[in-house]
Each structure stands twice: as structure tokens, then as C-alpha cells.
CSV table of C-alpha atoms in Angstrom, one decimal:
chain,number,residue,atom,x,y,z
A,28,MET,CA,-120.7,-175.7,82.3
A,29,THR,CA,-120.0,-176.6,85.8
A,30,THR,CA,-117.8,-173.6,86.5
A,31,SER,CA,-118.6,-170.2,87.8
A,32,PRO,CA,-119.1,-167.3,85.3
A,33,ALA,CA,-115.4,-166.4,85.8
A,34,GLY,CA,-114.2,-170.1,85.2
A,35,PRO,CA,-112.0,-171.3,82.5
A,36,ALA,CA,-114.7,-171.1,79.8
A,37,ASP,CA,-114.6,-167.3,80.1
A,38,GLN,CA,-110.8,-167.0,80.3
A,39,LEU,CA,-109.8,-167.6,76.7
A,40,THR,CA,-107.1,-165.2,75.7
A,41,ALA,CA,-105.9,-164.1,72.3
A,42,PRO,CA,-104.8,-165.4,70.0
A,43,ALA,CA,-107.4,-168.1,69.7
A,44,ARG,CA,-107.6,-170.5,66.8
A,45,THR,CA,-111.0,-171.5,65.4
A,46,PHE,CA,-112.4,-174.0,63.0
A,47,THR,CA,-116.0,-174.3,62.0
A,48,GLN,CA,-117.6,-176.7,59.5
A,49,ARG,CA,-121.0,-178.0,58.7
A,50,PHE,CA,-121.6,-181.7,58.0
A,51,SER,CA,-124.4,-183.8,56.6
A,52,SER,CA,-126.5,-185.3,59.4
A,53,THR,CA,-125.4,-188.8,58.5
A,54,PRO,CA,-123.0,-191.4,60.0
A,55,ARG,CA,-120.6,-190.4,57.3
A,56,GLY,CA,-120.7,-186.7,58.3
A,57,ALA,CA,-120.0,-187.7,61.9
A,58,ARG,CA,-117.0,-189.8,60.9
A,59,LEU,CA,-115.7,-186.9,58.8
A,60,ALA,CA,-116.1,-184.5,61.7
A,61,ARG,CA,-114.0,-186.8,63.9
A,62,HIS,CA,-111.3,-187.1,61.2
A,63,LEU,CA,-111.2,-183.4,60.5
A,64,THR,CA,-110.9,-182.7,64.2
A,65,ALA,CA,-107.8,-184.8,64.5
A,66,HIS,CA,-106.4,-183.2,61.3
A,67,GLN,CA,-107.0,-179.6,62.5
A,68,LEU,CA,-105.6,-180.3,65.9
A,69,ASP,CA,-102.4,-181.7,64.3
A,70,ALA,CA,-102.2,-178.5,62.2
A,71,TRP,CA,-102.4,-176.5,65.4
A,72,GLY,CA,-99.6,-178.5,67.0
A,73,ILE,CA,-101.5,-181.2,68.9
A,74,PRO,CA,-100.2,-184.3,67.1
A,75,TYR,CA,-102.2,-187.3,66.0
A,76,GLY,CA,-102.2,-190.1,68.5
A,77,THR,CA,-101.5,-187.9,71.6
A,78,VAL,CA,-103.8,-188.1,74.6
A,79,ASP,CA,-105.2,-184.7,73.9
A,80,SER,CA,-105.9,-185.4,70.2
A,81,ASP,CA,-107.5,-188.8,70.9
A,82,THR,CA,-109.6,-187.4,73.7
A,83,ALA,CA,-110.9,-184.5,71.5
A,84,ALA,CA,-111.6,-186.9,68.5
A,85,LEU,CA,-113.5,-189.2,70.9
A,86,LEU,CA,-115.6,-186.3,72.2
A,87,VAL,CA,-116.4,-185.0,68.7
A,88,ALA,CA,-117.3,-188.6,67.6
A,89,GLU,CA,-119.8,-188.9,70.5
A,90,LEU,CA,-121.3,-185.5,70.2
A,91,ALA,CA,-121.5,-185.8,66.3
A,92,ALA,CA,-123.1,-189.2,66.6
A,93,ASN,CA,-125.6,-187.8,69.0
A,94,ALA,CA,-126.4,-184.9,66.7
A,95,VAL,CA,-126.9,-187.4,63.8
A,96,THR,CA,-129.0,-189.8,65.8
A,97,HIS,CA,-131.0,-187.6,68.1
A,98,GLY,CA,-130.8,-184.1,66.6
A,99,ARG,CA,-131.3,-184.9,63.0
A,100,VAL,CA,-133.9,-182.8,61.0
A,101,PRO,CA,-134.2,-184.0,57.3
A,102,GLY,CA,-132.4,-181.5,55.1
A,103,ARG,CA,-130.5,-179.8,57.9
A,104,ASP,CA,-126.8,-180.2,58.7
A,105,PHE,CA,-125.0,-180.3,62.0
A,106,GLU,CA,-122.1,-178.0,62.8
A,107,LEU,CA,-118.8,-178.5,64.5
A,108,ALA,CA,-116.8,-175.6,66.0
A,109,LEU,CA,-113.4,-175.9,67.6
A,110,LEU,CA,-111.8,-173.1,69.6
A,111,LEU,CA,-108.2,-173.4,70.9
A,112,GLY,CA,-106.7,-170.8,73.1
A,113,GLY,CA,-105.5,-170.1,76.6
A,114,GLY,CA,-104.8,-173.8,77.4
A,115,LEU,CA,-108.3,-174.8,76.5
A,116,LEU,CA,-110.0,-176.6,73.7
A,117,ARG,CA,-113.7,-175.9,73.3
A,118,ILE,CA,-115.7,-178.3,71.1
A,119,ALA,CA,-119.2,-177.3,70.1
A,120,VAL,CA,-121.6,-179.5,68.1
A,121,SER,CA,-124.9,-177.9,67.0
A,122,ASP,CA,-128.0,-179.4,65.6
A,123,ALA,CA,-131.5,-178.3,64.6
A,124,ARG,CA,-133.5,-180.2,67.3
A,125,GLY,CA,-133.9,-177.9,70.2
A,126,GLU,CA,-136.7,-179.9,71.7
A,127,ARG,CA,-134.6,-183.1,72.1
A,128,ARG,CA,-132.1,-182.2,74.7
A,129,PRO,CA,-129.7,-184.5,76.5
A,130,PRO,CA,-129.8,-184.6,80.3
A,131,TRP,CA,-127.5,-182.3,82.1
A,132,PRO,CA,-124.0,-183.4,83.0
A,133,GLY,CA,-124.1,-186.1,85.7
A,134,ALA,CA,-127.9,-186.5,85.5
A,135,ARG,CA,-127.9,-189.5,83.1
A,136,PRO,CA,-128.2,-192.9,84.8
A,137,ALA,CA,-125.8,-195.6,83.7
A,138,PRO,CA,-127.2,-198.0,81.1
A,139,GLY,CA,-127.7,-201.6,82.0
A,140,PRO,CA,-124.8,-204.0,81.3
A,141,LEU,CA,-126.5,-205.5,78.3
A,142,ALA,CA,-127.8,-202.2,76.8
A,143,ASP,CA,-126.8,-201.4,73.2
A,144,THR,CA,-126.8,-197.6,73.7
A,145,GLY,CA,-126.6,-194.9,76.3
A,146,ARG,CA,-122.9,-194.7,77.0
A,147,GLY,CA,-122.0,-191.7,74.9
A,148,LEU,CA,-122.7,-189.0,77.4
A,149,LEU,CA,-121.1,-191.0,80.1
A,150,LEU,CA,-117.9,-190.9,78.0
A,151,VAL,CA,-118.4,-187.1,77.6
A,152,ASP,CA,-118.9,-186.8,81.4
A,153,ALA,CA,-115.7,-188.8,82.0
A,154,LEU,CA,-113.4,-187.1,79.4
A,155,ALA,CA,-114.4,-183.5,79.3
A,156,ALA,CA,-113.4,-181.0,82.0
A,157,ARG,CA,-116.8,-179.4,81.6
A,158,TRP,CA,-119.8,-179.7,79.3
A,159,GLU,CA,-123.2,-178.2,78.9
A,160,VAL,CA,-126.2,-177.8,76.5
A,161,ARG,CA,-127.0,-174.3,75.2
A,162,ASP,CA,-129.9,-173.0,73.1
A,163,ARG,CA,-129.0,-172.3,69.5
A,164,VAL,CA,-130.4,-169.2,67.9
A,165,PRO,CA,-132.6,-169.2,65.8
A,166,VAL,CA,-133.3,-172.9,66.3
A,167,GLY,CA,-131.8,-176.0,67.8
A,168,LYS,CA,-129.2,-176.7,70.5
A,169,THR,CA,-125.4,-176.7,71.0
A,170,VAL,CA,-123.5,-179.1,73.2
A,171,VAL,CA,-120.3,-177.7,74.3
A,172,ALA,CA,-117.5,-179.7,75.8
A,173,GLU,CA,-114.2,-178.3,77.1
A,174,LEU,CA,-110.7,-179.9,77.6
A,175,ASP,CA,-108.1,-178.3,79.7
A,176,LEU,CA,-104.8,-178.6,77.9
A,177,PRO,CA,-101.5,-178.9,79.8
A,178,HIS,CA,-99.5,-176.6,77.4
């Protein structure tokens, strides 16, 4: 992330709420991840249709679509993990392709005006307070995006 080691990512305080689910590495799995994110956030008191809920759902949609498109390994799922606590929502999407990593935040050039793809990480850059790519043990990678929540 673009914060120091003592930044918001390390300041989660109890009690934190967590949600973790694996999904098939298909477009249907990516859609389900987005829908379940909005449902889970509503259950945690972040209502459907609010800026925070819609932003989180969009981030999950982009990260899940990238996991399905660029991180897919036949027979392997992708994983979504949500952590809510201390005024922070952490979204982590993991896949099994560690060798296919997105560019670091801010390092991706803008696509041409007629390009069909290449805007997903620009949206993540614009919407997330911070994001990064981490190694996943034993295999793969995890893209983590954080939202600072006002309440």
C-alpha cells in the first residue's frame, strides 16, 4: 500500500468483522462476489445504494474480473476476503497465478480512447484509498484494496 508501516492498514482495532468466500473462476463467480459483497456490507450496516457500498461493490467487481480474466488457473477458484473495522474496509481478492501480476498502483498507463480493455485498475486507483499486490502462500497473488469509511 502507499502508506507507511504504521498507516491505516495496520491500525485495525477490534472488533473487526470478516467475510471470506471462494468462487469459481468464471464471470458468474465474479458477479456473485460483487453481489455478496453488497449483501454482506448491508448486513454490517452499510446499506445498499450508499456511496461506500457501491464503491466497494465496484472494487470487488474489478478485482474479481481481473482474477477471472488474468489469474485463472483451470480447476482453481479465486477468493474474496472482506475485513471491516476501525473505519476501514479491506477488500482482498486472491488467485492462483502469481507470475501474472498487475502493475503497481499508479504505474499503469491510461489506455487509448478506443481501447476495449485496460481501465479496471485505473478505477481501482481512483476509488481505493490504497491498494497493493501481495504474494499469496503457497501459490498465487492477492490484490488488496482499502476504503477509508467516514463512520
